[in-house]
């Protein structure tokens, strides 16, 4: 413990300091300067690099509503959410937060927060109502208006091309991502949007969360399109998703304005060492490669790991070397969506690691799956940089659900969300301090919205949305985030 001169004097008795005994005024001054020094040290330790991009995020089907306006056709989520029993209380995105009509007000919410950037997604079936072929001239109007509004307010747009709302027609025609035709249709749509919008958007994400939409939609069946494919067909679907990503990277590169940056936003397994010692850290690095073999690793390394091919055996995907080359087309940046940790220990086995399951008492937020592990924001980007040399990394999603009940004064005092964010951001700050090249952070989400199969029951927003009136009210976490942004540090 560091003891100030004044404390020392108190402890041993002022007289013992002899000639150096402090007068009352001197002691006060010395104490103040110590306090100043302490808080300066603290501030320095918790500061983010200059120019760090603070943002927030949403996705088209989760916020837009206007499901049948201006030529938009149904996506697989329109169909799935309308099937009985698929979402909590039969919720759909027909209206959601009505962002399609309220985007101007929503940009003002961003401005009030002070975010420098906004991540949103484009609805494929607004732009190509038939999935491919003839574009809908009205399709891009909304995005052009939104982009103008953002730019006018000094907010830099980051756009995701696929956040799960596949045109239903492609599911009907091709079996969706089960078919290579969908990978090609996706590249065509991505190239078209990049050509039309890259004068206003500098950063494009191809696909959001392979690890969620493929697994939950085509293997487990709890997300659209609600399938439980057998292993062989399922692994092929995984392959077509990463192939679609690679083809889209090439199409965007060919069609976009020079200097446009391309990346993806993936919810990889975030492997954290159980204890931060050399052997567990090494095990967590290898686990990062193996547990993400079907998506991030093949994208980064241009091949499926031997372990993945051995594990899938006769059900392994069929592919060519040319596919692998396409899938691993060079990227300009990488986005990682981070919510939960996967704990890894070195176990002396041939593969070198073991996953340590969460005990039953492990804490989680309002969503059962959302286990709390702030160090994920350290190890996620650190391992992506260490393993694959990525030097422009964004945390493209982080945030949490909370029970969010307005108090008598109408405000939501979501201290649990503030606690969650403060702890996660502390580890993000630690990573930037250690030199991990993280350039920005997008908090999920700007406002409460349609949380997929959970409908409107799990709220993730910084703003509380009263759905019947569509009124948005900043929660305590919005006040917290605003302060973080203003100070560029953990507060
Ligand atoms: C990841 C998804 O990208 C987003 O759509 C979802 O709402 C959040 N996680 C929270 O579950």
CSV table of C-alpha atoms and ligand atoms in Angstrom, one decimal:
chain,number,residue,atom,x,y,z
A,1,UNK,CA,0.0,0.0,0.0
A,2,UNK,CA,1.3,3.5,-0.9
A,3,UNK,CA,1.0,5.8,2.1
A,4,UNK,CA,0.8,9.5,1.6
A,5,UNK,CA,3.1,11.8,3.6
A,6,UNK,CA,0.0,13.0,5.5
A,7,UNK,CA,-1.2,9.5,6.3
A,8,UNK,CA,2.3,8.6,7.4
A,9,UNK,CA,2.4,11.6,9.7
A,10,UNK,CA,-0.9,10.4,11.2
A,11,UNK,CA,0.3,6.9,11.7
A,12,UNK,CA,3.6,7.6,13.3
A,13,UNK,CA,2.6,10.9,15.0
A,14,UNK,CA,3.4,14.2,13.4
A,15,UNK,CA,6.2,15.0,15.8
A,16,UNK,CA,8.3,12.2,14.6
A,17,UNK,CA,8.7,14.0,11.2
A,18,UNK,CA,10.7,16.7,13.0
A,19,UNK,CA,11.7,19.5,10.8
A,20,UNK,CA,9.5,18.2,7.9
A,21,UNK,CA,6.3,18.3,9.9
A,22,UNK,CA,3.5,19.7,7.7
A,23,UNK,CA,1.4,22.7,8.7
A,24,UNK,CA,-2.4,22.4,8.3
A,25,UNK,CA,-2.3,24.3,5.0
A,26,UNK,CA,0.6,22.3,3.7
A,27,UNK,CA,-1.0,19.0,4.6
A,28,UNK,CA,-4.2,20.0,2.8
A,29,UNK,CA,-2.3,21.0,-0.3
A,30,UNK,CA,-0.3,17.8,-0.2
A,31,UNK,CA,-3.4,15.7,0.2
A,32,UNK,CA,-5.1,17.5,-2.7
A,33,UNK,CA,-2.1,17.0,-5.0
A,34,UNK,CA,-2.0,13.3,-4.0
A,35,UNK,CA,-5.6,13.0,-4.9
A,36,UNK,CA,-5.0,14.7,-8.2
A,37,UNK,CA,-2.1,12.4,-8.9
A,38,UNK,CA,-4.2,9.4,-8.0
A,39,UNK,CA,-7.1,10.3,-10.2
A,40,UNK,CA,-4.7,11.3,-13.0
A,41,UNK,CA,-3.2,7.8,-12.8
A,42,UNK,CA,-6.6,6.2,-12.8
A,43,UNK,CA,-7.8,8.3,-15.7
A,44,UNK,CA,-4.7,7.5,-17.7
A,45,UNK,CA,-5.1,3.8,-17.1
A,46,UNK,CA,-8.7,3.7,-18.3
A,47,UNK,CA,-8.4,5.8,-21.4
A,48,UNK,CA,-8.9,4.6,-25.0
A,49,UNK,CA,-6.7,5.7,-27.9
A,50,UNK,CA,-7.4,9.0,-29.5
A,51,UNK,CA,-9.9,8.7,-32.4
A,52,UNK,CA,-11.4,5.5,-31.0
A,53,UNK,CA,-14.7,5.0,-32.8
A,54,UNK,CA,-17.6,4.7,-30.4
A,55,UNK,CA,-20.8,3.5,-32.0
A,56,UNK,CA,-24.1,1.7,-31.7
A,57,UNK,CA,-25.7,-1.0,-33.8
A,58,UNK,CA,-29.1,-2.3,-35.2
A,59,UNK,CA,-30.2,-4.6,-38.0
A,60,UNK,CA,-32.9,-4.1,-40.7
A,61,UNK,CA,-35.5,-6.8,-39.7
A,62,UNK,CA,-35.1,-6.0,-36.0
A,63,UNK,CA,-35.9,-2.3,-36.3
A,64,UNK,CA,-37.3,-1.2,-39.6
A,65,UNK,CA,-40.9,-2.4,-39.7
A,66,UNK,CA,-42.6,-1.3,-42.9
A,67,UNK,CA,-42.6,-4.9,-43.9
A,68,UNK,CA,-44.6,-4.5,-47.1
A,69,UNK,CA,-43.8,-1.0,-48.2
A,70,UNK,CA,-42.1,0.4,-51.3
A,71,UNK,CA,-41.8,-2.9,-53.0
A,72,UNK,CA,-40.2,-5.0,-50.2
A,73,UNK,CA,-41.0,-8.7,-50.4
A,74,UNK,CA,-41.0,-11.1,-47.5
A,75,UNK,CA,-37.8,-12.4,-46.0
A,76,UNK,CA,-37.4,-15.8,-44.3
A,77,UNK,CA,-38.0,-13.9,-41.0
A,78,UNK,CA,-41.4,-12.6,-42.1
A,79,UNK,CA,-42.4,-16.1,-42.9
A,80,UNK,CA,-40.9,-17.8,-39.9
A,81,UNK,CA,-42.2,-15.2,-37.3
A,82,UNK,CA,-45.7,-15.7,-38.7
A,83,UNK,CA,-45.7,-19.4,-38.2
A,84,UNK,CA,-47.4,-20.4,-34.9
A,85,UNK,CA,-45.2,-20.9,-31.9
A,86,UNK,CA,-41.9,-19.8,-33.5
A,87,UNK,CA,-41.5,-16.5,-31.6
A,88,UNK,CA,-42.5,-15.5,-28.0
A,89,UNK,CA,-46.1,-14.2,-28.1
A,90,UNK,CA,-46.1,-14.6,-31.9
A,91,UNK,CA,-44.1,-11.4,-32.3
A,92,UNK,CA,-43.1,-10.3,-35.8
A,93,UNK,CA,-41.1,-7.5,-37.3
A,94,UNK,CA,-44.0,-6.0,-39.2
A,95,UNK,CA,-43.8,-2.8,-37.2
A,96,UNK,CA,-41.1,-3.3,-34.6
A,97,UNK,CA,-39.6,0.1,-33.8
A,98,UNK,CA,-40.9,1.6,-37.0
A,99,UNK,CA,-37.4,2.9,-37.7
A,100,UNK,CA,-38.3,3.1,-41.5
A,101,UNK,CA,-40.5,6.1,-40.7
A,102,UNK,CA,-38.7,7.4,-37.6
A,103,UNK,CA,-35.1,7.2,-38.7
A,104,UNK,CA,-34.6,11.0,-38.4
A,105,UNK,CA,-35.5,11.0,-34.7
A,106,UNK,CA,-33.3,7.9,-34.2
A,107,UNK,CA,-30.3,9.7,-35.7
A,108,UNK,CA,-31.0,12.5,-33.1
A,109,UNK,CA,-30.8,9.8,-30.4
A,110,UNK,CA,-27.4,8.9,-31.7
A,111,UNK,CA,-26.3,12.5,-31.8
A,112,UNK,CA,-27.4,13.0,-28.2
A,113,UNK,CA,-25.4,10.0,-27.2
A,114,UNK,CA,-22.4,11.4,-29.0
A,115,UNK,CA,-21.7,8.2,-31.1
A,116,UNK,CA,-19.3,8.7,-33.9
A,117,UNK,CA,-20.5,5.8,-35.9
A,118,UNK,CA,-23.6,3.7,-36.6
A,119,UNK,CA,-23.8,0.1,-37.8
A,120,UNK,CA,-27.0,-0.9,-39.5
A,121,UNK,CA,-28.0,-3.5,-42.1
A,122,UNK,CA,-29.6,-3.4,-45.5
A,123,UNK,CA,-32.6,-5.5,-46.3
A,124,UNK,CA,-31.9,-7.6,-49.3
A,125,UNK,CA,-35.5,-8.0,-50.3
A,126,UNK,CA,-36.1,-4.2,-50.4
A,127,UNK,CA,-33.3,-3.9,-53.0
A,128,UNK,CA,-33.9,-7.1,-54.9
A,129,UNK,CA,-37.5,-8.2,-54.3
A,130,UNK,CA,-36.9,-11.3,-56.4
A,131,UNK,CA,-33.6,-12.0,-54.6
A,132,UNK,CA,-31.7,-11.5,-57.8
A,133,UNK,CA,-32.4,-10.1,-61.3
A,134,UNK,CA,-34.0,-6.7,-61.5
A,135,UNK,CA,-33.3,-4.2,-58.6
A,136,UNK,CA,-36.2,-2.3,-57.1
A,137,UNK,CA,-35.6,1.4,-57.8
A,138,UNK,CA,-37.3,2.4,-54.5
A,139,UNK,CA,-35.2,-0.2,-52.6
A,140,UNK,CA,-32.2,2.0,-51.9
A,141,UNK,CA,-34.2,5.2,-51.3
A,142,UNK,CA,-34.6,4.6,-47.6
A,143,UNK,CA,-30.9,3.8,-47.2
A,144,UNK,CA,-29.9,6.9,-49.2
A,145,UNK,CA,-32.1,9.0,-46.9
A,146,UNK,CA,-30.7,7.4,-43.8
A,147,UNK,CA,-27.2,7.8,-45.0
A,148,UNK,CA,-27.7,11.5,-45.8
A,149,UNK,CA,-29.2,12.1,-42.3
A,150,UNK,CA,-26.2,10.3,-40.7
A,151,UNK,CA,-23.6,12.2,-42.6
A,152,UNK,CA,-25.4,15.5,-42.1
A,153,UNK,CA,-25.1,14.8,-38.3
A,154,UNK,CA,-21.4,13.8,-38.5
A,155,UNK,CA,-22.0,10.1,-37.9
A,156,UNK,CA,-20.0,7.6,-39.9
A,157,UNK,CA,-22.1,4.7,-41.4
A,158,UNK,CA,-20.9,1.1,-41.3
A,159,UNK,CA,-23.3,-1.2,-43.3
A,160,UNK,CA,-23.9,-4.9,-43.0
A,161,UNK,CA,-25.2,-6.6,-46.2
A,162,UNK,CA,-26.7,-9.7,-44.6
A,163,UNK,CA,-28.2,-9.7,-41.1
A,164,UNK,CA,-30.3,-12.8,-41.6
A,165,UNK,CA,-33.2,-11.5,-43.7
A,166,UNK,CA,-32.8,-13.7,-46.8
A,167,UNK,CA,-35.5,-13.1,-49.4
A,168,UNK,CA,-38.1,-15.8,-49.0
A,169,UNK,CA,-38.1,-16.4,-52.7
A,170,UNK,CA,-34.5,-17.7,-52.5
A,171,UNK,CA,-35.4,-20.1,-49.7
A,172,UNK,CA,-38.3,-21.4,-51.8
A,173,UNK,CA,-36.3,-21.7,-55.0
A,174,UNK,CA,-32.9,-22.9,-53.8
A,175,UNK,CA,-33.3,-24.0,-50.2
A,176,UNK,CA,-31.6,-20.8,-49.2
A,177,UNK,CA,-28.0,-21.1,-48.1
A,178,UNK,CA,-28.2,-24.8,-48.8
A,179,UNK,CA,-27.5,-23.9,-52.4
A,180,UNK,CA,-24.5,-22.4,-54.1
A,181,UNK,CA,-27.0,-20.3,-56.1
A,182,UNK,CA,-27.7,-18.3,-53.0
A,183,UNK,CA,-24.0,-17.6,-52.5
A,184,UNK,CA,-23.9,-16.2,-56.0
A,185,UNK,CA,-27.1,-14.2,-55.6
A,186,UNK,CA,-25.6,-12.7,-52.4
A,187,UNK,CA,-22.5,-11.6,-54.2
A,188,UNK,CA,-24.6,-10.0,-57.0
A,189,UNK,CA,-26.7,-8.1,-54.5
A,190,UNK,CA,-23.6,-7.1,-52.5
A,191,UNK,CA,-21.8,-5.8,-55.6
A,192,UNK,CA,-24.8,-3.8,-56.6
A,193,UNK,CA,-25.3,-2.1,-53.2
A,194,UNK,CA,-21.5,-1.3,-53.0
A,195,UNK,CA,-21.6,0.2,-56.4
A,196,UNK,CA,-24.6,2.4,-55.5
A,197,UNK,CA,-23.7,3.4,-51.9
A,198,UNK,CA,-19.9,3.3,-51.5
A,199,UNK,CA,-19.8,7.1,-52.1
A,200,UNK,CA,-21.5,7.3,-48.7
A,201,UNK,CA,-20.3,4.2,-46.9
A,202,UNK,CA,-16.7,3.4,-46.4
A,203,UNK,CA,-17.0,0.2,-44.4
A,204,UNK,CA,-19.1,-2.8,-45.5
A,205,UNK,CA,-19.6,-6.0,-43.6
A,206,UNK,CA,-20.6,-8.9,-45.8
A,207,UNK,CA,-22.3,-11.2,-43.3
A,208,UNK,CA,-23.3,-11.0,-39.7
A,209,UNK,CA,-22.8,-14.0,-37.5
A,210,UNK,CA,-22.4,-17.2,-39.5
A,211,UNK,CA,-22.3,-18.9,-36.2
A,212,UNK,CA,-25.8,-17.9,-35.4
A,213,UNK,CA,-27.9,-17.8,-38.5
A,214,UNK,CA,-26.5,-21.0,-40.0
A,215,UNK,CA,-26.5,-23.0,-36.8
A,216,UNK,CA,-29.8,-21.8,-35.4
A,217,UNK,CA,-31.6,-21.6,-38.7
A,218,UNK,CA,-30.4,-24.8,-40.5
A,219,UNK,CA,-29.2,-27.1,-37.8
A,220,UNK,CA,-31.2,-26.4,-34.6
A,221,UNK,CA,-34.2,-25.0,-36.3
A,222,UNK,CA,-35.1,-22.3,-33.8
A,223,UNK,CA,-34.4,-19.4,-36.2
A,224,UNK,CA,-35.6,-18.9,-39.8
A,225,UNK,CA,-35.9,-20.9,-41.9
A,226,UNK,CA,-36.4,-23.3,-39.1
A,227,UNK,CA,-34.6,-26.4,-40.5
A,228,UNK,CA,-32.9,-29.3,-38.9
A,229,UNK,CA,-30.7,-30.5,-41.7
A,230,UNK,CA,-28.8,-33.8,-41.5
A,231,UNK,CA,-25.0,-33.3,-41.0
A,232,UNK,CA,-23.8,-33.6,-44.6
A,233,UNK,CA,-26.3,-31.1,-46.0
A,234,UNK,CA,-25.8,-28.9,-43.0
A,235,UNK,CA,-22.0,-28.8,-43.4
A,236,UNK,CA,-22.5,-27.9,-47.0
A,237,UNK,CA,-24.8,-25.0,-46.0
A,238,UNK,CA,-22.0,-23.7,-43.7
A,239,UNK,CA,-19.6,-23.9,-46.7
A,240,UNK,CA,-22.0,-22.0,-49.0
A,241,UNK,CA,-22.3,-19.3,-46.4
A,242,UNK,CA,-18.5,-18.7,-46.2
A,243,UNK,CA,-18.4,-19.0,-50.0
A,244,UNK,CA,-21.1,-16.3,-50.3
A,245,UNK,CA,-18.9,-14.1,-48.1
A,246,UNK,CA,-15.9,-14.6,-50.3
A,247,UNK,CA,-17.8,-14.0,-53.5
A,248,UNK,CA,-19.2,-10.9,-52.0
A,249,UNK,CA,-15.8,-9.6,-51.0
A,250,UNK,CA,-14.7,-10.0,-54.6
A,251,UNK,CA,-17.9,-8.4,-56.0
A,252,UNK,CA,-17.6,-5.4,-53.6
A,253,UNK,CA,-14.0,-5.0,-54.5
A,254,UNK,CA,-14.8,-4.9,-58.2
A,255,UNK,CA,-17.8,-2.5,-57.9
A,256,UNK,CA,-17.1,-0.2,-55.0
A,257,UNK,CA,-15.4,3.2,-55.0
A,258,UNK,CA,-11.6,2.8,-54.5
A,259,UNK,CA,-10.6,2.8,-50.9
A,260,UNK,CA,-13.8,1.1,-49.7
A,261,UNK,CA,-13.1,-1.3,-46.8
A,262,UNK,CA,-14.5,-4.8,-46.5
A,263,UNK,CA,-14.9,-7.0,-43.5
A,264,UNK,CA,-17.3,-9.3,-41.7
A,265,UNK,CA,-19.0,-9.4,-38.3
A,266,UNK,CA,-18.6,-12.8,-36.7
A,267,UNK,CA,-19.7,-14.2,-33.3
A,268,UNK,CA,-16.8,-16.5,-32.9
A,269,UNK,CA,-16.3,-18.7,-29.9
A,270,UNK,CA,-14.3,-16.3,-27.6
A,271,UNK,CA,-11.8,-18.6,-26.0
A,272,UNK,CA,-10.5,-17.3,-22.7
A,273,UNK,CA,-7.8,-19.0,-20.7
A,274,UNK,CA,-9.2,-20.3,-17.4
A,275,UNK,CA,-6.1,-18.9,-15.7
A,276,UNK,CA,-3.8,-16.4,-17.4
A,277,UNK,CA,-0.7,-18.5,-17.5
A,278,UNK,CA,1.4,-19.4,-20.5
A,279,UNK,CA,0.0,-22.9,-20.9
A,280,UNK,CA,-3.7,-21.9,-20.7
A,281,UNK,CA,-3.1,-18.9,-22.9
A,282,UNK,CA,-1.6,-21.1,-25.6
A,283,UNK,CA,-4.4,-23.6,-25.3
A,284,UNK,CA,-7.0,-20.8,-25.7
A,285,UNK,CA,-5.2,-19.7,-28.9
A,286,UNK,CA,-5.4,-23.2,-30.4
A,287,UNK,CA,-9.0,-23.5,-29.3
A,288,UNK,CA,-9.8,-20.3,-31.1
A,289,UNK,CA,-8.6,-21.9,-34.4
A,290,UNK,CA,-10.4,-25.2,-33.8
A,291,UNK,CA,-13.7,-24.0,-32.4
A,292,UNK,CA,-14.1,-21.5,-35.2
A,293,UNK,CA,-12.9,-23.8,-38.0
A,294,UNK,CA,-16.0,-23.8,-40.1
A,295,UNK,CA,-16.2,-20.0,-40.4
A,296,UNK,CA,-13.5,-17.6,-39.1
A,297,UNK,CA,-10.6,-20.0,-39.4
A,298,UNK,CA,-11.3,-21.1,-43.0
A,299,UNK,CA,-11.9,-17.4,-43.9
A,300,UNK,CA,-8.5,-16.5,-42.4
A,301,UNK,CA,-6.4,-19.5,-43.3
A,302,UNK,CA,-8.0,-20.6,-46.6
A,303,UNK,CA,-8.4,-24.2,-45.4
A,304,UNK,CA,-10.5,-26.3,-43.1
A,305,UNK,CA,-8.5,-27.6,-40.1
A,306,UNK,CA,-7.6,-31.3,-40.1
A,307,UNK,CA,-9.5,-31.6,-36.9
A,308,UNK,CA,-12.7,-30.2,-38.5
A,309,UNK,CA,-12.4,-32.5,-41.5
A,310,UNK,CA,-11.7,-35.5,-39.2
A,311,UNK,CA,-14.7,-34.6,-37.0
A,312,UNK,CA,-17.1,-34.2,-39.9
A,313,UNK,CA,-15.8,-37.3,-41.6
A,314,UNK,CA,-18.0,-38.5,-44.4
A,315,UNK,CA,-20.3,-35.5,-43.8
A,316,UNK,CA,-17.5,-33.0,-44.5
A,317,UNK,CA,-18.4,-30.3,-47.0
A,318,UNK,CA,-17.5,-30.8,-50.7
A,319,UNK,CA,-15.4,-28.0,-52.1
A,320,UNK,CA,-12.7,-27.1,-54.5
A,321,UNK,CA,-9.3,-25.3,-54.0
A,322,UNK,CA,-10.8,-22.4,-55.9
A,323,UNK,CA,-13.6,-22.2,-53.3
A,324,UNK,CA,-11.0,-22.0,-50.6
A,325,UNK,CA,-9.2,-19.2,-52.4
A,326,UNK,CA,-12.4,-17.3,-52.8
A,327,UNK,CA,-13.5,-17.8,-49.1
A,328,UNK,CA,-10.1,-16.4,-47.9
A,329,UNK,CA,-10.1,-13.3,-50.2
A,330,UNK,CA,-8.2,-10.7,-48.3
A,331,UNK,CA,-10.1,-8.4,-45.9
A,332,UNK,CA,-9.5,-4.9,-44.8
A,333,UNK,CA,-10.8,-5.3,-41.3
A,334,UNK,CA,-12.5,-7.8,-39.0
A,335,UNK,CA,-15.5,-7.3,-36.8
A,336,UNK,CA,-16.2,-9.5,-33.8
A,337,UNK,CA,-19.5,-9.7,-32.0
A,338,UNK,CA,-18.7,-10.5,-28.3
A,339,UNK,CA,-21.2,-11.4,-25.6
A,340,UNK,CA,-20.0,-14.5,-23.7
A,341,UNK,CA,-16.8,-16.3,-22.8
A,342,UNK,CA,-15.8,-19.9,-23.6
A,343,UNK,CA,-13.3,-21.0,-20.9
A,344,UNK,CA,-10.4,-23.1,-22.1
A,345,UNK,CA,-7.8,-25.0,-20.2
A,346,UNK,CA,-4.6,-26.8,-21.3
A,347,UNK,CA,-5.3,-30.5,-20.8
A,348,UNK,CA,-2.2,-32.3,-22.2
A,349,UNK,CA,-4.3,-34.0,-24.9
A,350,UNK,CA,-3.2,-34.2,-28.5
A,351,UNK,CA,-5.5,-31.3,-29.5
A,352,UNK,CA,-4.0,-29.4,-26.6
A,353,UNK,CA,-7.1,-27.9,-25.0
A,354,UNK,CA,-10.4,-28.7,-23.3
A,355,UNK,CA,-13.5,-26.5,-23.0
A,356,UNK,CA,-14.6,-26.0,-19.4
A,357,UNK,CA,-18.4,-25.9,-19.3
A,358,UNK,CA,-20.0,-23.2,-17.1
A,359,UNK,CA,-21.2,-24.5,-13.8
A,360,UNK,CA,-24.9,-24.2,-13.1
A,361,UNK,CA,-24.4,-21.2,-10.8
A,362,UNK,CA,-22.5,-19.3,-13.5
A,363,UNK,CA,-24.1,-15.7,-13.8
A,364,UNK,CA,-26.0,-14.6,-16.8
A,365,UNK,CA,-28.0,-11.6,-17.9
A,366,UNK,CA,-31.8,-11.6,-18.7
A,367,UNK,CA,-31.2,-13.9,-21.7
A,368,UNK,CA,-30.2,-17.3,-20.4
A,369,UNK,CA,-27.5,-17.7,-23.0
A,370,UNK,CA,-25.8,-14.4,-22.1
A,371,UNK,CA,-23.3,-15.5,-19.6
A,372,UNK,CA,-21.1,-12.8,-18.1
A,373,UNK,CA,-17.3,-12.8,-18.9
A,374,UNK,CA,-15.9,-9.4,-19.3
A,375,UNK,CA,-12.4,-10.7,-20.2
A,376,UNK,CA,-13.9,-11.9,-23.5
A,377,UNK,CA,-13.4,-8.3,-24.7
A,378,UNK,CA,-9.7,-8.8,-24.0
A,379,UNK,CA,-9.1,-12.3,-25.3
A,380,UNK,CA,-11.3,-12.1,-28.4
A,381,UNK,CA,-9.5,-9.3,-30.2
A,382,UNK,CA,-6.2,-10.3,-28.7
A,383,UNK,CA,-6.4,-13.8,-30.2
A,384,UNK,CA,-7.6,-12.6,-33.6
A,385,UNK,CA,-4.6,-10.3,-33.8
A,386,UNK,CA,-2.2,-12.8,-32.5
A,387,UNK,CA,-3.3,-15.7,-34.7
A,388,UNK,CA,-4.0,-14.0,-37.9
A,389,UNK,CA,-2.3,-10.6,-37.7
A,390,UNK,CA,-5.5,-8.7,-38.2
A,391,UNK,CA,-4.6,-5.1,-37.6
A,392,UNK,CA,-8.0,-3.3,-37.9
A,393,UNK,CA,-10.4,-4.9,-35.5
A,394,UNK,CA,-13.9,-3.7,-34.4
A,395,UNK,CA,-16.1,-5.0,-31.7
A,396,UNK,CA,-19.2,-5.0,-33.9
A,397,UNK,CA,-21.6,-5.9,-31.1
A,398,UNK,CA,-21.5,-6.1,-27.3
A,399,UNK,CA,-24.3,-5.4,-24.9
A,400,UNK,CA,-26.8,-7.3,-22.9
A,401,UNK,CA,-30.5,-7.9,-22.1
A,402,UNK,CA,-31.9,-6.7,-18.8
A,403,UNK,CA,-35.4,-6.8,-17.3
A,404,UNK,CA,-35.8,-3.1,-17.9
A,405,UNK,CA,-38.9,-2.0,-16.0
A,406,UNK,CA,-39.5,1.8,-16.0
A,407,UNK,CA,-39.4,3.3,-12.5
A,408,UNK,CA,-42.1,5.7,-11.3
A,409,UNK,CA,-40.3,8.6,-13.0
A,410,UNK,CA,-40.4,6.8,-16.3
A,411,UNK,CA,-36.7,6.1,-16.4
A,412,UNK,CA,-35.1,2.6,-16.6
A,413,UNK,CA,-32.3,2.4,-14.0
A,414,UNK,CA,-30.6,-0.6,-15.6
A,415,UNK,CA,-27.7,-0.8,-13.1
A,416,UNK,CA,-27.1,-4.4,-14.2
A,417,UNK,CA,-26.4,-3.3,-17.8
A,418,UNK,CA,-24.1,-0.5,-16.6
A,419,UNK,CA,-22.3,-3.1,-14.4
A,420,UNK,CA,-22.0,-5.4,-17.4
A,421,UNK,CA,-20.7,-2.7,-19.7
A,422,UNK,CA,-18.3,-1.1,-17.3
A,423,UNK,CA,-16.6,-4.5,-16.7
A,424,UNK,CA,-16.5,-5.4,-20.4
A,425,UNK,CA,-15.2,-2.0,-21.3
A,426,UNK,CA,-12.5,-2.3,-18.7
A,427,UNK,CA,-11.1,-5.3,-20.5
A,428,UNK,CA,-11.5,-3.7,-23.9
A,429,UNK,CA,-9.4,-0.8,-22.5
A,430,UNK,CA,-6.9,-3.3,-21.2
A,431,UNK,CA,-6.6,-4.7,-24.7
A,432,UNK,CA,-6.0,-1.3,-26.3
A,433,UNK,CA,-3.5,-0.5,-23.7
A,434,UNK,CA,-1.6,-3.7,-24.5
A,435,UNK,CA,-1.5,-2.6,-28.1
A,436,UNK,CA,-4.2,-4.8,-29.6
A,437,UNK,CA,-5.3,-2.8,-32.7
A,438,UNK,CA,-9.0,-2.3,-31.9
A,439,UNK,CA,-10.4,0.7,-33.7
A,440,UNK,CA,-13.9,0.9,-32.5
A,441,UNK,CA,-16.8,-0.5,-30.5
A,442,UNK,CA,-20.5,-0.8,-31.4
A,443,UNK,CA,-22.9,-1.2,-28.5
A,444,UNK,CA,-25.9,-3.5,-29.2
A,445,UNK,CA,-28.3,-1.9,-29.4
A,446,UNK,CA,-29.3,1.7,-30.0
A,447,UNK,CA,-32.8,0.9,-28.8
A,448,UNK,CA,-34.9,-2.1,-27.8
A,449,UNK,CA,-36.1,-4.1,-30.8
A,450,UNK,CA,-37.2,-7.4,-32.2
A,451,UNK,CA,-35.0,-10.0,-30.5
A,452,UNK,CA,-35.6,-12.8,-33.0
A,453,UNK,CA,-37.3,-15.9,-31.5
A,454,UNK,CA,-37.5,-14.0,-28.1
A,455,UNK,CA,-39.7,-11.4,-29.8
A,456,UNK,CA,-40.0,-8.2,-27.7
A,457,UNK,CA,-39.4,-9.9,-24.4
A,458,UNK,CA,-35.6,-9.4,-24.2
A,459,UNK,CA,-34.6,-5.8,-24.3
A,460,UNK,CA,-31.1,-4.9,-25.4
A,461,UNK,CA,-31.4,-1.2,-26.0
A,462,UNK,CA,-29.8,1.9,-24.6
A,463,UNK,CA,-33.2,3.5,-25.2
A,464,UNK,CA,-36.3,2.0,-23.8
A,465,UNK,CA,-39.0,1.7,-26.5
A,466,UNK,CA,-42.6,1.8,-25.4
A,467,UNK,CA,-44.0,-0.1,-28.4
A,468,UNK,CA,-47.6,1.1,-28.3
A,469,UNK,CA,-46.5,4.7,-28.5
A,470,UNK,CA,-43.1,4.2,-30.1
A,471,UNK,CA,-41.7,6.6,-27.5
A,472,UNK,CA,-37.9,6.2,-26.9
A,473,UNK,CA,-36.5,7.0,-23.5
A,474,UNK,CA,-32.8,6.9,-22.7
A,475,UNK,CA,-32.0,4.4,-19.9
A,476,UNK,CA,-29.3,4.9,-17.2
A,477,UNK,CA,-27.0,2.9,-19.5
A,478,UNK,CA,-27.4,5.6,-22.2
A,479,UNK,CA,-26.2,8.2,-19.7
A,480,UNK,CA,-23.3,5.9,-18.8
A,481,UNK,CA,-22.3,5.4,-22.5
A,482,UNK,CA,-22.6,9.1,-23.2
A,483,UNK,CA,-20.1,9.8,-20.5
A,484,UNK,CA,-17.8,7.0,-21.7
A,485,UNK,CA,-17.8,8.6,-25.2
A,486,UNK,CA,-17.3,12.1,-23.9
A,487,UNK,CA,-14.4,11.2,-21.7
A,488,UNK,CA,-13.0,8.5,-24.0
A,489,UNK,CA,-12.5,6.2,-21.0
A,490,UNK,CA,-14.2,3.8,-18.7
A,491,UNK,CA,-16.3,5.8,-16.2
B,1,LIG,C1,-26.3,-10.9,-32.2
B,1,LIG,C2,-27.2,-10.5,-33.4
B,1,LIG,O1,-26.3,-10.1,-34.4
B,1,LIG,C3,-28.2,-9.5,-33.1
B,1,LIG,O2,-29.1,-9.5,-34.2
B,1,LIG,C4,-28.9,-9.9,-31.8
B,1,LIG,O3,-30.0,-9.1,-31.5
B,1,LIG,C5,-27.9,-9.8,-30.7
B,1,LIG,N1,-26.8,-10.7,-30.9
B,1,LIG,C6,-28.5,-10.1,-29.3
B,1,LIG,O4,-28.9,-11.4,-29.2
